[in-house]
Amino acid sequence: MWRVETNLPVRLAVINIQGVTVSDERTAFAQLKACAEKYRARYADQPVSAVPGVEHSRRLFHSIGQDPTKRRPSSEALLHRALKGKELNPINTLVDVGNWCSLDFLLPICIYDADRVVGAVEVRLGRSGESYVGHNDQVMQMENRYVIADEQGPMGSPITDSQRTAVTLATKNVFICIFAPGDYEKLKLQAQGKTLAQRTLLYCDGRVQESGLL
């Protein structure tokens, strides 16, 4: 069960997919690279802020008083690498699909191994002293930042997710979440959630158990 803290200025698309097959094939990664190359071909000589769509994730952060240029939303971090021609790293088919969609939509996307999530999940602001070890091996201090937390504490954010609930080649069931600002168009977010689910099933199989907006 997922819920959003009252009055948090965020809109989410949440998808539960079961029975996925995660591999280290680079099929989805090829799509991520192609998406990055498309951005670079069009916007390489322009600042990140000039790319249409980047304002949504920035507004998401500004709405809680966070500077998105200091700790970038994961989608903007991908875009920054793409425009600079920096190498993108393949992870696995599922994470590569998530990164592809995040760069395509210019919205942060979080993916969790559902079997490593403990109890109910809440999207809220981080509390004093809360932290976790991210995919980047850094300790992420999360006070007053967006967090996704289960009953053991924060497990991710629109910056980077935690190692504790990370997807591996053994993952079978997943939660996927798209972060958008609270005023983001519902129909557009629904369509993006559907596209994300379709791409996941294409590259990782599985079946959609549940999906919706919060």
PDB file of C-alpha atoms in Angstrom:
ATOM      1  CA  MET A   1       0.000   0.000   0.000  1.00  0.00           C
ATOM      2  CA  TRP A   2       1.356   3.421  -1.027  1.00  0.00           C
ATOM      3  CA  ARG A   3       0.307   6.812   0.267  1.00  0.00           C
ATOM      4  CA  VAL A   4       1.493  10.415  -0.073  1.00  0.00           C
ATOM      5  CA  GLU A   5       1.966  12.712   2.911  1.00  0.00           C
ATOM      6  CA  THR A   6      -0.848  15.264   3.149  1.00  0.00           C
ATOM      7  CA  ASN A   7      -0.216  18.523   1.246  1.00  0.00           C
ATOM      8  CA  LEU A   8       3.010  17.292  -0.356  1.00  0.00           C
ATOM      9  CA  PRO A   9       3.230  19.114  -3.745  1.00  0.00           C
ATOM     10  CA  VAL A  10       3.827  15.983  -5.787  1.00  0.00           C
ATOM     11  CA  ARG A  11       1.970  13.752  -8.234  1.00  0.00           C
ATOM     12  CA  LEU A  12       3.021  10.131  -8.748  1.00  0.00           C
ATOM     13  CA  ALA A  13       2.370   7.311 -11.164  1.00  0.00           C
ATOM     14  CA  VAL A  14       2.904   4.016  -9.325  1.00  0.00           C
ATOM     15  CA  ILE A  15       3.064   0.640 -11.073  1.00  0.00           C
ATOM     16  CA  ASN A  16       3.366  -2.824  -9.539  1.00  0.00           C
ATOM     17  CA  ILE A  17       4.670  -5.403 -12.022  1.00  0.00           C
ATOM     18  CA  GLN A  18       5.066  -9.054 -11.068  1.00  0.00           C
ATOM     19  CA  GLY A  19       6.986 -11.898 -12.642  1.00  0.00           C
ATOM     20  CA  VAL A  20       9.658  -9.830 -14.389  1.00  0.00           C
ATOM     21  CA  THR A  21      12.826 -11.331 -15.827  1.00  0.00           C
ATOM     22  CA  VAL A  22      15.843  -9.080 -15.306  1.00  0.00           C
ATOM     23  CA  SER A  23      18.991  -9.694 -17.327  1.00  0.00           C
ATOM     24  CA  ASP A  24      22.253  -7.983 -18.217  1.00  0.00           C
ATOM     25  CA  GLU A  25      21.403  -7.797 -21.916  1.00  0.00           C
ATOM     26  CA  ARG A  26      21.908  -4.345 -23.418  1.00  0.00           C
ATOM     27  CA  THR A  27      18.752  -4.190 -25.513  1.00  0.00           C
ATOM     28  CA  ALA A  28      17.053  -1.531 -23.381  1.00  0.00           C
ATOM     29  CA  PHE A  29      20.365   0.244 -22.881  1.00  0.00           C
ATOM     30  CA  ALA A  30      20.566   0.720 -26.645  1.00  0.00           C
ATOM     31  CA  GLN A  31      17.283   2.642 -26.433  1.00  0.00           C
ATOM     32  CA  LEU A  32      18.660   4.780 -23.596  1.00  0.00           C
ATOM     33  CA  LYS A  33      21.754   5.606 -25.658  1.00  0.00           C
ATOM     34  CA  ALA A  34      19.648   6.475 -28.696  1.00  0.00           C
ATOM     35  CA  CYS A  35      17.503   8.794 -26.573  1.00  0.00           C
ATOM     36  CA  ALA A  36      20.625  10.470 -25.163  1.00  0.00           C
ATOM     37  CA  GLU A  37      22.076  10.928 -28.639  1.00  0.00           C
ATOM     38  CA  LYS A  38      18.835  12.529 -29.819  1.00  0.00           C
ATOM     39  CA  TYR A  39      19.009  15.127 -27.032  1.00  0.00           C
ATOM     40  CA  ARG A  40      22.687  15.774 -27.693  1.00  0.00           C
ATOM     41  CA  ALA A  41      22.139  16.251 -31.426  1.00  0.00           C
ATOM     42  CA  ARG A  42      19.515  18.905 -30.774  1.00  0.00           C
ATOM     43  CA  TYR A  43      20.635  20.637 -27.570  1.00  0.00           C
ATOM     44  CA  ALA A  44      24.394  20.029 -27.143  1.00  0.00           C
ATOM     45  CA  ASP A  45      25.234  23.742 -27.452  1.00  0.00           C
ATOM     46  CA  GLN A  46      22.534  24.841 -25.010  1.00  0.00           C
ATOM     47  CA  PRO A  47      22.260  24.780 -21.209  1.00  0.00           C
ATOM     48  CA  VAL A  48      20.194  22.064 -19.570  1.00  0.00           C
ATOM     49  CA  SER A  49      17.627  24.675 -18.567  1.00  0.00           C
ATOM     50  CA  ALA A  50      16.855  25.357 -22.245  1.00  0.00           C
ATOM     51  CA  VAL A  51      15.582  21.825 -22.910  1.00  0.00           C
ATOM     52  CA  PRO A  52      11.755  21.769 -22.959  1.00  0.00           C
ATOM     53  CA  GLY A  53      10.385  19.646 -20.129  1.00  0.00           C
ATOM     54  CA  VAL A  54      13.248  20.045 -17.666  1.00  0.00           C
ATOM     55  CA  GLU A  55      11.216  22.676 -15.830  1.00  0.00           C
ATOM     56  CA  HIS A  56       8.874  20.024 -14.417  1.00  0.00           C
ATOM     57  CA  SER A  57      11.438  18.243 -12.240  1.00  0.00           C
ATOM     58  CA  ARG A  58      12.944  21.581 -11.250  1.00  0.00           C
ATOM     59  CA  ARG A  59       9.529  22.819 -10.135  1.00  0.00           C
ATOM     60  CA  LEU A  60       9.120  19.593  -8.164  1.00  0.00           C
ATOM     61  CA  PHE A  61      12.247  20.448  -6.164  1.00  0.00           C
ATOM     62  CA  HIS A  62      11.641  24.201  -5.900  1.00  0.00           C
ATOM     63  CA  SER A  63       8.208  23.507  -4.399  1.00  0.00           C
ATOM     64  CA  ILE A  64       9.849  22.184  -1.212  1.00  0.00           C
ATOM     65  CA  GLY A  65      12.649  24.757  -1.158  1.00  0.00           C
ATOM     66  CA  GLN A  66      15.351  22.545  -2.674  1.00  0.00           C
ATOM     67  CA  ASP A  67      17.787  23.757  -5.333  1.00  0.00           C
ATOM     68  CA  PRO A  68      17.650  21.287  -8.260  1.00  0.00           C
ATOM     69  CA  THR A  69      21.026  22.473  -9.565  1.00  0.00           C
ATOM     70  CA  LYS A  70      22.845  21.351  -6.402  1.00  0.00           C
ATOM     71  CA  ARG A  71      21.313  17.898  -5.990  1.00  0.00           C
ATOM     72  CA  ARG A  72      19.887  17.220  -9.424  1.00  0.00           C
ATOM     73  CA  PRO A  73      16.738  15.175 -10.017  1.00  0.00           C
ATOM     74  CA  SER A  74      17.829  11.840 -11.487  1.00  0.00           C
ATOM     75  CA  SER A  75      16.247  12.729 -14.839  1.00  0.00           C
ATOM     76  CA  GLU A  76      18.218  15.961 -15.077  1.00  0.00           C
ATOM     77  CA  ALA A  77      21.416  14.162 -14.097  1.00  0.00           C
ATOM     78  CA  LEU A  78      20.879  11.820 -17.058  1.00  0.00           C
ATOM     79  CA  LEU A  79      20.150  14.767 -19.353  1.00  0.00           C
ATOM     80  CA  HIS A  80      23.279  16.581 -18.177  1.00  0.00           C
ATOM     81  CA  ARG A  81      25.413  13.550 -19.046  1.00  0.00           C
ATOM     82  CA  ALA A  82      23.701  13.229 -22.417  1.00  0.00           C
ATOM     83  CA  LEU A  83      24.309  16.855 -23.406  1.00  0.00           C
ATOM     84  CA  LYS A  84      27.944  16.683 -22.280  1.00  0.00           C
ATOM     85  CA  GLY A  85      28.514  13.468 -24.215  1.00  0.00           C
ATOM     86  CA  LYS A  86      29.454  11.628 -21.041  1.00  0.00           C
ATOM     87  CA  GLU A  87      29.226   7.856 -20.974  1.00  0.00           C
ATOM     88  CA  LEU A  88      26.035   6.246 -19.688  1.00  0.00           C
ATOM     89  CA  ASN A  89      26.418   2.944 -17.886  1.00  0.00           C
ATOM     90  CA  PRO A  90      24.271  -0.150 -18.498  1.00  0.00           C
ATOM     91  CA  ILE A  91      22.930  -1.646 -15.253  1.00  0.00           C
ATOM     92  CA  ASN A  92      20.364  -4.302 -16.130  1.00  0.00           C
ATOM     93  CA  THR A  93      17.356  -4.458 -18.453  1.00  0.00           C
ATOM     94  CA  LEU A  94      14.887  -3.154 -15.869  1.00  0.00           C
ATOM     95  CA  VAL A  95      16.981  -0.247 -14.626  1.00  0.00           C
ATOM     96  CA  ASP A  96      17.942   0.595 -18.198  1.00  0.00           C
ATOM     97  CA  VAL A  97      14.244   0.814 -19.119  1.00  0.00           C
ATOM     98  CA  GLY A  98      13.692   3.111 -16.141  1.00  0.00           C
ATOM     99  CA  ASN A  99      16.604   5.352 -17.116  1.00  0.00           C
ATOM    100  CA  TRP A 100      15.442   5.444 -20.731  1.00  0.00           C
ATOM    101  CA  CYS A 101      11.943   6.523 -19.706  1.00  0.00           C
ATOM    102  CA  SER A 102      13.294   9.016 -17.172  1.00  0.00           C
ATOM    103  CA  LEU A 103      15.404  10.689 -19.850  1.00  0.00           C
ATOM    104  CA  ASP A 104      12.583  10.469 -22.386  1.00  0.00           C
ATOM    105  CA  PHE A 105       9.968  11.990 -20.033  1.00  0.00           C
ATOM    106  CA  LEU A 106      12.449  14.232 -18.147  1.00  0.00           C
ATOM    107  CA  LEU A 107      10.928  13.052 -14.874  1.00  0.00           C
ATOM    108  CA  PRO A 108      12.601  11.095 -12.051  1.00  0.00           C
ATOM    109  CA  ILE A 109      11.736   7.390 -11.997  1.00  0.00           C
ATOM    110  CA  CYS A 110      12.318   5.091  -9.023  1.00  0.00           C
ATOM    111  CA  ILE A 111      12.356   1.286  -9.214  1.00  0.00           C
ATOM    112  CA  TYR A 112      12.286  -1.057  -6.216  1.00  0.00           C
ATOM    113  CA  ASP A 113      12.439  -4.787  -5.689  1.00  0.00           C
ATOM    114  CA  ALA A 114       8.984  -5.246  -4.147  1.00  0.00           C
ATOM    115  CA  ASP A 115      10.108  -8.297  -2.178  1.00  0.00           C
ATOM    116  CA  ARG A 116      12.709  -6.186  -0.356  1.00  0.00           C
ATOM    117  CA  VAL A 117      10.186  -3.508   0.609  1.00  0.00           C
ATOM    118  CA  VAL A 118       8.888  -3.854   4.171  1.00  0.00           C
ATOM    119  CA  GLY A 119       5.234  -3.036   4.846  1.00  0.00           C
ATOM    120  CA  ALA A 120       3.412   0.122   3.788  1.00  0.00           C
ATOM    121  CA  VAL A 121       5.134   2.781   1.687  1.00  0.00           C
ATOM    122  CA  GLU A 122       4.833   6.532   2.189  1.00  0.00           C
ATOM    123  CA  VAL A 123       6.106   9.383   0.032  1.00  0.00           C
ATOM    124  CA  ARG A 124       6.978  12.256   2.358  1.00  0.00           C
ATOM    125  CA  LEU A 125       9.667  14.708   3.393  1.00  0.00           C
ATOM    126  CA  GLY A 126      12.739  13.279   5.060  1.00  0.00           C
ATOM    127  CA  ARG A 127      13.059  13.712   8.805  1.00  0.00           C
ATOM    128  CA  SER A 128      16.000  14.867  10.878  1.00  0.00           C
ATOM    129  CA  GLY A 129      18.805  12.300  10.802  1.00  0.00           C
ATOM    130  CA  GLU A 130      17.310  10.154   8.042  1.00  0.00           C
ATOM    131  CA  SER A 131      19.741   8.835   5.458  1.00  0.00           C
ATOM    132  CA  TYR A 132      20.506   5.841   3.270  1.00  0.00           C
ATOM    133  CA  VAL A 133      23.289   4.503   1.077  1.00  0.00           C
ATOM    134  CA  GLY A 134      22.446   5.292  -2.540  1.00  0.00           C
ATOM    135  CA  HIS A 135      23.268   3.520  -5.776  1.00  0.00           C
ATOM    136  CA  ASN A 136      26.185   5.943  -6.069  1.00  0.00           C
ATOM    137  CA  ASP A 137      27.644   4.530  -2.794  1.00  0.00           C
ATOM    138  CA  GLN A 138      27.168   7.913  -1.138  1.00  0.00           C
ATOM    139  CA  VAL A 139      25.311   8.386   2.129  1.00  0.00           C
ATOM    140  CA  MET A 140      22.303  10.473   1.189  1.00  0.00           C
ATOM    141  CA  GLN A 141      21.155  12.892   3.908  1.00  0.00           C
ATOM    142  CA  MET A 142      17.431  13.232   3.367  1.00  0.00           C
ATOM    143  CA  GLU A 143      16.111  15.796   5.844  1.00  0.00           C
ATOM    144  CA  ASN A 144      13.523  18.027   4.121  1.00  0.00           C
ATOM    145  CA  ARG A 145      13.933  16.208   0.805  1.00  0.00           C
ATOM    146  CA  TYR A 146      11.449  13.946  -0.949  1.00  0.00           C
ATOM    147  CA  VAL A 147      11.781  10.370   0.245  1.00  0.00           C
ATOM    148  CA  ILE A 148      10.002   7.120  -0.426  1.00  0.00           C
ATOM    149  CA  ALA A 149       9.985   5.220   2.851  1.00  0.00           C
ATOM    150  CA  ASP A 150       8.827   1.801   3.951  1.00  0.00           C
ATOM    151  CA  GLU A 151       8.538   0.623   7.544  1.00  0.00           C
ATOM    152  CA  GLN A 152      12.337   0.375   7.810  1.00  0.00           C
ATOM    153  CA  GLY A 153      12.846   3.975   6.713  1.00  0.00           C
ATOM    154  CA  PRO A 154      13.822   5.812   3.527  1.00  0.00           C
ATOM    155  CA  MET A 155      14.504   3.588   0.528  1.00  0.00           C
ATOM    156  CA  GLY A 156      14.800   6.145  -2.230  1.00  0.00           C
ATOM    157  CA  SER A 157      14.128   9.566  -3.656  1.00  0.00           C
ATOM    158  CA  PRO A 158      13.915  11.366  -7.007  1.00  0.00           C
ATOM    159  CA  ILE A 159      17.687  11.923  -6.696  1.00  0.00           C
ATOM    160  CA  THR A 160      18.853   8.322  -6.331  1.00  0.00           C
ATOM    161  CA  ASP A 161      17.492   5.143  -4.771  1.00  0.00           C
ATOM    162  CA  SER A 162      18.891   3.025  -1.953  1.00  0.00           C
ATOM    163  CA  GLN A 163      20.957  -0.119  -2.217  1.00  0.00           C
ATOM    164  CA  ARG A 164      18.657  -1.815   0.302  1.00  0.00           C
ATOM    165  CA  THR A 165      15.746  -2.188  -2.125  1.00  0.00           C
ATOM    166  CA  ALA A 166      17.725  -2.193  -5.367  1.00  0.00           C
ATOM    167  CA  VAL A 167      16.774  -4.293  -8.377  1.00  0.00           C
ATOM    168  CA  THR A 168      19.088  -7.236  -9.121  1.00  0.00           C
ATOM    169  CA  LEU A 169      19.146 -10.048 -11.667  1.00  0.00           C
ATOM    170  CA  ALA A 170      17.169 -12.097  -9.121  1.00  0.00           C
ATOM    171  CA  THR A 171      14.324  -9.561  -8.866  1.00  0.00           C
ATOM    172  CA  LYS A 172      10.880 -10.906  -9.782  1.00  0.00           C
ATOM    173  CA  ASN A 173       8.411  -8.285  -8.511  1.00  0.00           C
ATOM    174  CA  VAL A 174       8.813  -4.522  -8.688  1.00  0.00           C
ATOM    175  CA  PHE A 175       7.345  -1.177  -7.748  1.00  0.00           C
ATOM    176  CA  ILE A 176       8.002   1.595 -10.267  1.00  0.00           C
ATOM    177  CA  CYS A 177       7.247   5.242  -9.507  1.00  0.00           C
ATOM    178  CA  ILE A 178       7.318   8.357 -11.698  1.00  0.00           C
ATOM    179  CA  PHE A 179       7.722  11.651  -9.789  1.00  0.00           C
ATOM    180  CA  ALA A 180       6.037  14.794 -11.117  1.00  0.00           C
ATOM    181  CA  PRO A 181       5.124  18.164  -9.578  1.00  0.00           C
ATOM    182  CA  GLY A 182       1.678  18.465  -8.043  1.00  0.00           C
ATOM    183  CA  ASP A 183       0.257  20.504 -10.927  1.00  0.00           C
ATOM    184  CA  TYR A 184       1.476  18.106 -13.624  1.00  0.00           C
ATOM    185  CA  GLU A 185      -1.199  17.132 -16.134  1.00  0.00           C
ATOM    186  CA  LYS A 186      -2.904  13.913 -14.993  1.00  0.00           C
ATOM    187  CA  LEU A 187      -3.627  12.535 -18.450  1.00  0.00           C
ATOM    188  CA  LYS A 188      -0.039  13.061 -19.529  1.00  0.00           C
ATOM    189  CA  LEU A 189       1.301  11.293 -16.439  1.00  0.00           C
ATOM    190  CA  GLN A 190      -1.133   8.420 -16.970  1.00  0.00           C
ATOM    191  CA  ALA A 191       0.080   8.054 -20.559  1.00  0.00           C
ATOM    192  CA  GLN A 192       3.703   8.098 -19.442  1.00  0.00           C
ATOM    193  CA  GLY A 193       2.961   5.465 -16.811  1.00  0.00           C
ATOM    194  CA  LYS A 194       1.376   3.300 -19.494  1.00  0.00           C
ATOM    195  CA  THR A 195       4.399   3.730 -21.766  1.00  0.00           C
ATOM    196  CA  LEU A 196       6.754   2.843 -18.922  1.00  0.00           C
ATOM    197  CA  ALA A 197       4.760  -0.305 -18.150  1.00  0.00           C
ATOM    198  CA  GLN A 198       4.673  -1.323 -21.820  1.00  0.00           C
ATOM    199  CA  ARG A 199       8.418  -0.870 -22.219  1.00  0.00           C
ATOM    200  CA  THR A 200       9.047  -2.835 -19.033  1.00  0.00           C
ATOM    201  CA  LEU A 201       6.935  -5.756 -20.253  1.00  0.00           C
ATOM    202  CA  LEU A 202       8.642  -5.632 -23.647  1.00  0.00           C
ATOM    203  CA  TYR A 203      12.153  -5.962 -22.233  1.00  0.00           C
ATOM    204  CA  CYS A 204      11.509  -7.745 -18.920  1.00  0.00           C
ATOM    205  CA  ASP A 205       8.237  -9.643 -19.413  1.00  0.00           C
ATOM    206  CA  GLY A 206       5.964  -9.842 -16.351  1.00  0.00           C
ATOM    207  CA  ARG A 207       2.419  -8.603 -15.833  1.00  0.00           C
ATOM    208  CA  VAL A 208       0.992  -5.382 -14.451  1.00  0.00           C
ATOM    209  CA  GLN A 209      -0.640  -6.182 -11.126  1.00  0.00           C
ATOM    210  CA  GLU A 210      -1.714  -2.653 -10.273  1.00  0.00           C
ATOM    211  CA  SER A 211      -1.183   0.897 -11.508  1.00  0.00           C
ATOM    212  CA  GLY A 212      -2.541   4.342 -10.785  1.00  0.00           C
ATOM    213  CA  LEU A 213      -1.870   7.945  -9.817  1.00  0.00           C
ATOM    214  CA  LEU A 214      -1.340   9.317  -6.318  1.00  0.00           C
TER     215      LEU A 214
END
